[in-house]
CSV table of C-alpha atoms in Angstrom, one decimal:
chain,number,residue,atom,x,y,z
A,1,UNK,CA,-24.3,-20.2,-3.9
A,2,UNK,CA,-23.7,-21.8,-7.1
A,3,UNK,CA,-21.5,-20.1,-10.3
A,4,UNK,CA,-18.6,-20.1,-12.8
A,5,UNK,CA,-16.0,-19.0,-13.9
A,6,UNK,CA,-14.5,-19.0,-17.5
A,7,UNK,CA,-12.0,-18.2,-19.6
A,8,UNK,CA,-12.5,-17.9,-23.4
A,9,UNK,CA,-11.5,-16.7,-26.6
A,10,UNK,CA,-7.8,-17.4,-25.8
A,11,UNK,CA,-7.6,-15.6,-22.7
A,12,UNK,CA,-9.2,-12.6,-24.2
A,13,UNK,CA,-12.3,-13.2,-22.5
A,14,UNK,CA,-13.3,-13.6,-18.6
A,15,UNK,CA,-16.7,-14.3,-18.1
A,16,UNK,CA,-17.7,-14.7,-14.0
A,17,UNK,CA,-21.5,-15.3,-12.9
A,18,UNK,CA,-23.4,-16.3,-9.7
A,19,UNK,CA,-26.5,-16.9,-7.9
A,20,UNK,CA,-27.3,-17.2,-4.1
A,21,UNK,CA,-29.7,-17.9,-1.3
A,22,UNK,CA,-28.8,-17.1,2.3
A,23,UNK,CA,-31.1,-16.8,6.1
A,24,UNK,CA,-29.5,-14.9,8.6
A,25,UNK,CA,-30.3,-15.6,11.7
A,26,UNK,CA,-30.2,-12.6,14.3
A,27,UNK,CA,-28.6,-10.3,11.4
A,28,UNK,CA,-27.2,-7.2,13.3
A,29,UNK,CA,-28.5,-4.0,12.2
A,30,UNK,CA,-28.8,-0.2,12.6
A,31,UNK,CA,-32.2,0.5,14.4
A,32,UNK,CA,-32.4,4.5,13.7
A,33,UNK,CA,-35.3,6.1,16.0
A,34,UNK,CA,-36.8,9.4,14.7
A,35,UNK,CA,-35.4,11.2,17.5
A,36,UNK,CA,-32.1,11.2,15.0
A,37,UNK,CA,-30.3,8.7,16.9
A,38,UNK,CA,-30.4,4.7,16.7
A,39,UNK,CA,-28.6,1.7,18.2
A,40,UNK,CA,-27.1,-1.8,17.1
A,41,UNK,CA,-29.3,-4.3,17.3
A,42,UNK,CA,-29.9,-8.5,16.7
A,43,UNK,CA,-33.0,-8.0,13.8
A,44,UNK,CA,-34.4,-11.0,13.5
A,45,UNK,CA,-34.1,-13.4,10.5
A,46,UNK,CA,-32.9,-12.3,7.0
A,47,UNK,CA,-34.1,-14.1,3.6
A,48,UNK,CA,-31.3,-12.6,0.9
A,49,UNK,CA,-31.4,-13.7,-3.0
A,50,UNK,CA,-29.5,-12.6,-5.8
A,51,UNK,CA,-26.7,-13.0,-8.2
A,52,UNK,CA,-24.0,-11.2,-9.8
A,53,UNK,CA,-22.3,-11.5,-14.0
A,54,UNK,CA,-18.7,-10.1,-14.4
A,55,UNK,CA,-17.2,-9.5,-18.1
A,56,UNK,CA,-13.7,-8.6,-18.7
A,57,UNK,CA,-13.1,-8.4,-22.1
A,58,UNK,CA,-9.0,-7.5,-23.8
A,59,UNK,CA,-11.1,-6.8,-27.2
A,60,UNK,CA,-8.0,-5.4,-28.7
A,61,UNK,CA,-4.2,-5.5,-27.4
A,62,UNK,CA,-4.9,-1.9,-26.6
A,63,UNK,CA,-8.8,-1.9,-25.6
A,64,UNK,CA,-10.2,-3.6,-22.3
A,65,UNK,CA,-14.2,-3.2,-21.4
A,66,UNK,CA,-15.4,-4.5,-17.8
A,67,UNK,CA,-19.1,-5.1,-16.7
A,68,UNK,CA,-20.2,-5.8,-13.4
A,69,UNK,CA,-24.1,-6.3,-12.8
A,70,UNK,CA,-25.5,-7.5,-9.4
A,71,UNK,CA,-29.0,-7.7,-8.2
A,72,UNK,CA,-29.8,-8.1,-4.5
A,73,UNK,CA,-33.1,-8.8,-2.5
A,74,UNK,CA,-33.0,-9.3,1.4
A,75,UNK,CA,-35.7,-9.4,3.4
A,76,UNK,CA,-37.1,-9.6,7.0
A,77,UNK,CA,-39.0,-12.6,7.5
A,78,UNK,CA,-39.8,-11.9,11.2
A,79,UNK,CA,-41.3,-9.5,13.4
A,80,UNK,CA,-39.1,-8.0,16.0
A,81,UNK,CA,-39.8,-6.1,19.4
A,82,UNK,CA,-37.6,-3.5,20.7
A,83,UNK,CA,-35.8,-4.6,23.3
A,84,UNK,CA,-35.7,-4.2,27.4
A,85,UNK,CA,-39.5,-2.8,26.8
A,86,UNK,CA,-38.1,0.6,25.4
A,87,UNK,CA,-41.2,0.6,23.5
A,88,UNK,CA,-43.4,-2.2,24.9
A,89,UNK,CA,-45.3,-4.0,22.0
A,90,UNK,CA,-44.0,-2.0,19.5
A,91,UNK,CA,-42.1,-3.2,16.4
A,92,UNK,CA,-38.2,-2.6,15.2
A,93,UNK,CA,-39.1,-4.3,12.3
A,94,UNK,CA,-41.7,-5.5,10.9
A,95,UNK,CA,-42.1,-9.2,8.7
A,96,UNK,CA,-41.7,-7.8,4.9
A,97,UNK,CA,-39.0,-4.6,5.6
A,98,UNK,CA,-35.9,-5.1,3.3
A,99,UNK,CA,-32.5,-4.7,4.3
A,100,UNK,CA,-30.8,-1.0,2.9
A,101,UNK,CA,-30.3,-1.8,-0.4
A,102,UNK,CA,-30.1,-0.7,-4.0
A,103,UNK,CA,-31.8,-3.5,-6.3
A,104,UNK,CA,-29.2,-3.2,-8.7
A,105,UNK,CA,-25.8,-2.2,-9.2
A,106,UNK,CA,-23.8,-2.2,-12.7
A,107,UNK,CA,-20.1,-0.7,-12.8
A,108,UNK,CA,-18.4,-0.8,-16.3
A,109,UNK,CA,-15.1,0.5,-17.3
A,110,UNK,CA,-12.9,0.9,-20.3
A,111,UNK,CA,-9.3,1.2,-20.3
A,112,UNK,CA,-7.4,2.7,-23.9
A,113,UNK,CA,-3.5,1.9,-23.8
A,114,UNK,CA,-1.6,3.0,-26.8
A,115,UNK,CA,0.9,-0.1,-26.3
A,116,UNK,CA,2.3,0.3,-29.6
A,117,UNK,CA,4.2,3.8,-28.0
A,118,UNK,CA,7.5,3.8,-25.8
A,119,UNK,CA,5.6,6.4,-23.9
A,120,UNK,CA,1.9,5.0,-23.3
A,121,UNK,CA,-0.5,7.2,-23.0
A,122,UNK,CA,-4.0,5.8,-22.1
A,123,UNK,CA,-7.6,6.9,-21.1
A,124,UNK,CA,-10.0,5.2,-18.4
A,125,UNK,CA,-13.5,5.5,-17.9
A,126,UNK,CA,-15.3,4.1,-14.7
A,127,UNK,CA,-19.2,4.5,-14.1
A,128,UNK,CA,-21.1,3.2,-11.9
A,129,UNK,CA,-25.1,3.1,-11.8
A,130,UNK,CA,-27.5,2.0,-8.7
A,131,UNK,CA,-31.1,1.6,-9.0
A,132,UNK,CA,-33.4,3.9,-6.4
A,133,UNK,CA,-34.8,0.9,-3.8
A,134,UNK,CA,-38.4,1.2,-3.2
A,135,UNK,CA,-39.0,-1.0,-0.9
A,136,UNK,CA,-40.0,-0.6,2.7
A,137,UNK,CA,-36.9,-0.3,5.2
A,138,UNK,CA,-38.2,-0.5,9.0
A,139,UNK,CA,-37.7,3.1,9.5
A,140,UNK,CA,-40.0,3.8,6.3
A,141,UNK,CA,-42.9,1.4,7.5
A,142,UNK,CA,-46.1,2.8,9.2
A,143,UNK,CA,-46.0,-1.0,11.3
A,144,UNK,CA,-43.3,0.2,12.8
A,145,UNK,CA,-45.2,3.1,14.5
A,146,UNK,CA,-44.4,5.8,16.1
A,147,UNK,CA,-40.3,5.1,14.9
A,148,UNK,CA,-41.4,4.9,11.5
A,149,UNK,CA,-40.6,8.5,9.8
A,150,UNK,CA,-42.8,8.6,6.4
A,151,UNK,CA,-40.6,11.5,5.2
A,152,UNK,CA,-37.2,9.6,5.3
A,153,UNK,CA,-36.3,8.9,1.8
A,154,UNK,CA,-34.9,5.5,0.0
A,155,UNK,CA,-31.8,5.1,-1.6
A,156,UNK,CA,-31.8,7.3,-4.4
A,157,UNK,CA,-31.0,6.4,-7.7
A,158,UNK,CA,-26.8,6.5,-8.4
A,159,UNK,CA,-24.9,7.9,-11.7
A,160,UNK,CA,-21.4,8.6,-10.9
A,161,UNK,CA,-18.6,8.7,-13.7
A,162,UNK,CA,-14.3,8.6,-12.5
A,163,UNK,CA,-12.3,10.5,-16.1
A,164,UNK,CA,-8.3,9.7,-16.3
A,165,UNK,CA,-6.5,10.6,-18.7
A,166,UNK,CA,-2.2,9.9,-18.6
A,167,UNK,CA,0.9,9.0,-19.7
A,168,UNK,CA,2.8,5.8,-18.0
A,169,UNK,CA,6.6,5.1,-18.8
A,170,UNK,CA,9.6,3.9,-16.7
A,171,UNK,CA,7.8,2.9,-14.0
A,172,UNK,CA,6.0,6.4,-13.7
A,173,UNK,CA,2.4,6.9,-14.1
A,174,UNK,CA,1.6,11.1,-14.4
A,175,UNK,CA,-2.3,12.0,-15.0
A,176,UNK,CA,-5.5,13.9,-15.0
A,177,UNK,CA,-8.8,12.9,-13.4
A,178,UNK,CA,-12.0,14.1,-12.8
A,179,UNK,CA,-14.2,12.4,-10.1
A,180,UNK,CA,-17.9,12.3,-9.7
A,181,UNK,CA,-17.6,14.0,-13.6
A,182,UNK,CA,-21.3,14.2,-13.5
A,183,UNK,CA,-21.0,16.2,-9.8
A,184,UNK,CA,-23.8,13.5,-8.4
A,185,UNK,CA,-24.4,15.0,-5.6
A,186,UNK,CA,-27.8,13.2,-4.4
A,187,UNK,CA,-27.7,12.6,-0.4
A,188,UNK,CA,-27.2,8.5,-0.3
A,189,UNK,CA,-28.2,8.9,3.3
A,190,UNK,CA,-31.0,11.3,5.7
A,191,UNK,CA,-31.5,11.6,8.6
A,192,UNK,CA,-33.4,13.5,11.4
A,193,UNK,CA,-31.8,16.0,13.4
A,194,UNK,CA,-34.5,16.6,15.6
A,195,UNK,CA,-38.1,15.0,15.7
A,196,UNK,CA,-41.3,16.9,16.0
A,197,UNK,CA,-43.6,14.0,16.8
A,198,UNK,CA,-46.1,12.8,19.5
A,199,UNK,CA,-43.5,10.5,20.8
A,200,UNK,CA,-41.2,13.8,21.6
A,201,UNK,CA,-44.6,15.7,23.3
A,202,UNK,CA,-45.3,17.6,20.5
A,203,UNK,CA,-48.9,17.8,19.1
A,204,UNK,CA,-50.3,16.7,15.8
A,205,UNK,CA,-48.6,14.9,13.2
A,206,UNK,CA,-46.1,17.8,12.0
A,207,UNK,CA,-43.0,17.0,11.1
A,208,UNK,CA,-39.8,18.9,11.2
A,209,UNK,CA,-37.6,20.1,8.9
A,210,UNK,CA,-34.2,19.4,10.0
A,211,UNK,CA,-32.2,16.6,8.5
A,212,UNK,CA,-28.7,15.9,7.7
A,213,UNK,CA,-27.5,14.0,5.0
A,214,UNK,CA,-24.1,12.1,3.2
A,215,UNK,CA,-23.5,12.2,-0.6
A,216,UNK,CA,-20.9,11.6,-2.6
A,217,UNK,CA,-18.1,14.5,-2.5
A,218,UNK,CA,-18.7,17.3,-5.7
A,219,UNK,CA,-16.9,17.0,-9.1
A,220,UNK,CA,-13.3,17.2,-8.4
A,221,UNK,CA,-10.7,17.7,-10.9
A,222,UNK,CA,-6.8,17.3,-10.0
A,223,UNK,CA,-3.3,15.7,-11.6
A,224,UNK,CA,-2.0,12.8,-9.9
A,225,UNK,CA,1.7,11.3,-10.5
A,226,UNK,CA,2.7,7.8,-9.3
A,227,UNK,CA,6.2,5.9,-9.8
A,228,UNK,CA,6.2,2.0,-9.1
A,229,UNK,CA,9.5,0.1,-8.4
């Protein structure tokens, strides 16, 4: 890994970036079967490559603006069996299958402080986006036949927004917020309750249509009130 760090503008300005290139060796990961259930697992090697840029920037004594973008790539590089002949000759992963990943993450966040008050109100805004990955993860690929599950999606594509708005003074901090503003409510993770496939001594190639899923909890509005000391 190689970056910097800097400071300019007389402090006003913090400017962080990165780059990096990491194997893994045995990387232990989730191995999810189609059944619904999975198991821990040493996966093989891992080629990961990325980098990262941070801005904070105080661009008025009451104004601050952040930006975080990362990008991340990490990739099996190695065929691997599952183990103790489960599935004799039959893949867990497959050389090519990426790591669960979004390519790309950006946060960014402003932060208005009326200073120049006794009583300082201010307003924050956090948002955070994540591109859909559409690469292969093991489950995804056909090589990794018959646990591969064509209808399991990616990661999906993120857009969630945090609102506060408050009023700090004498060590109290009293406020509104609004999470997940936008109600995002997208699963970020599916999987199979129960399989319908050859494997489970059903015929054909049907699938079923039970899954579960996790997302993000629903737009939630509330008042929060803080005293530091």
């Amino acid at each position: 890994e190689i970056g910097s760090k800097n400071t300019l503008l007389e402090h006003r300005l913090q400017l962080s970036a990165s780059v990096y290139y990491l194997q893994w060796k045995n990387i232990q990961q989730f191995v999810y079967l189609t059944c619904g259930l999975g198991f821990d697992y040493n996966l093989g090697q891992v080629t990961g490559k990325g980098g990262d840029i941070e801005v904070e920037w105080r661009a008025t004594p009451d104004l601050t603006l952040g930006l975080n973008a990362a990008y991340t790539d990490s990739v099996y590089t190695t065929n691997v069996l599952f183990p103790g002949g489960s599935f004799p000759g039959e893949l867990a992963v497959a050389a090519g299958d990426h790591l669960p990943s979004s390519p790309w993450n950006i946060t960014a966040n402003l932060e208005y402080i009326w200073n120049g008050m006794s009583r300082k109100p201010y307003l924050r805004l956090d948002y955070q986006y994540a591109t859909a990955q559409n690469s292969l993860v093991p489950y995804q690929d056909a090589a990794n036949h018959p646990n591969d599950d064509p209808t399991e999606p990616g990661l999906p594509e993120i857009r969630f927004l945090n609102l506060r708005a408050g009023l700090r003074f004498d060590g109290f901090d009293l406020s509104l917020f609004a999470q997940n503003a936008l109600d995002f409510h997208s699963a970020i993770f599916v999987s199979r309750d129960l399989a319908t496939t050859a494997l489970n001594n059903y015929p054909g190639t049907n699938f079923d249509t039970n899954y579960f899923g996790r997302g993000y909890a629903p737009r939630t509005v509330g008042v929060t009130a803080t005293y530091k000391f």
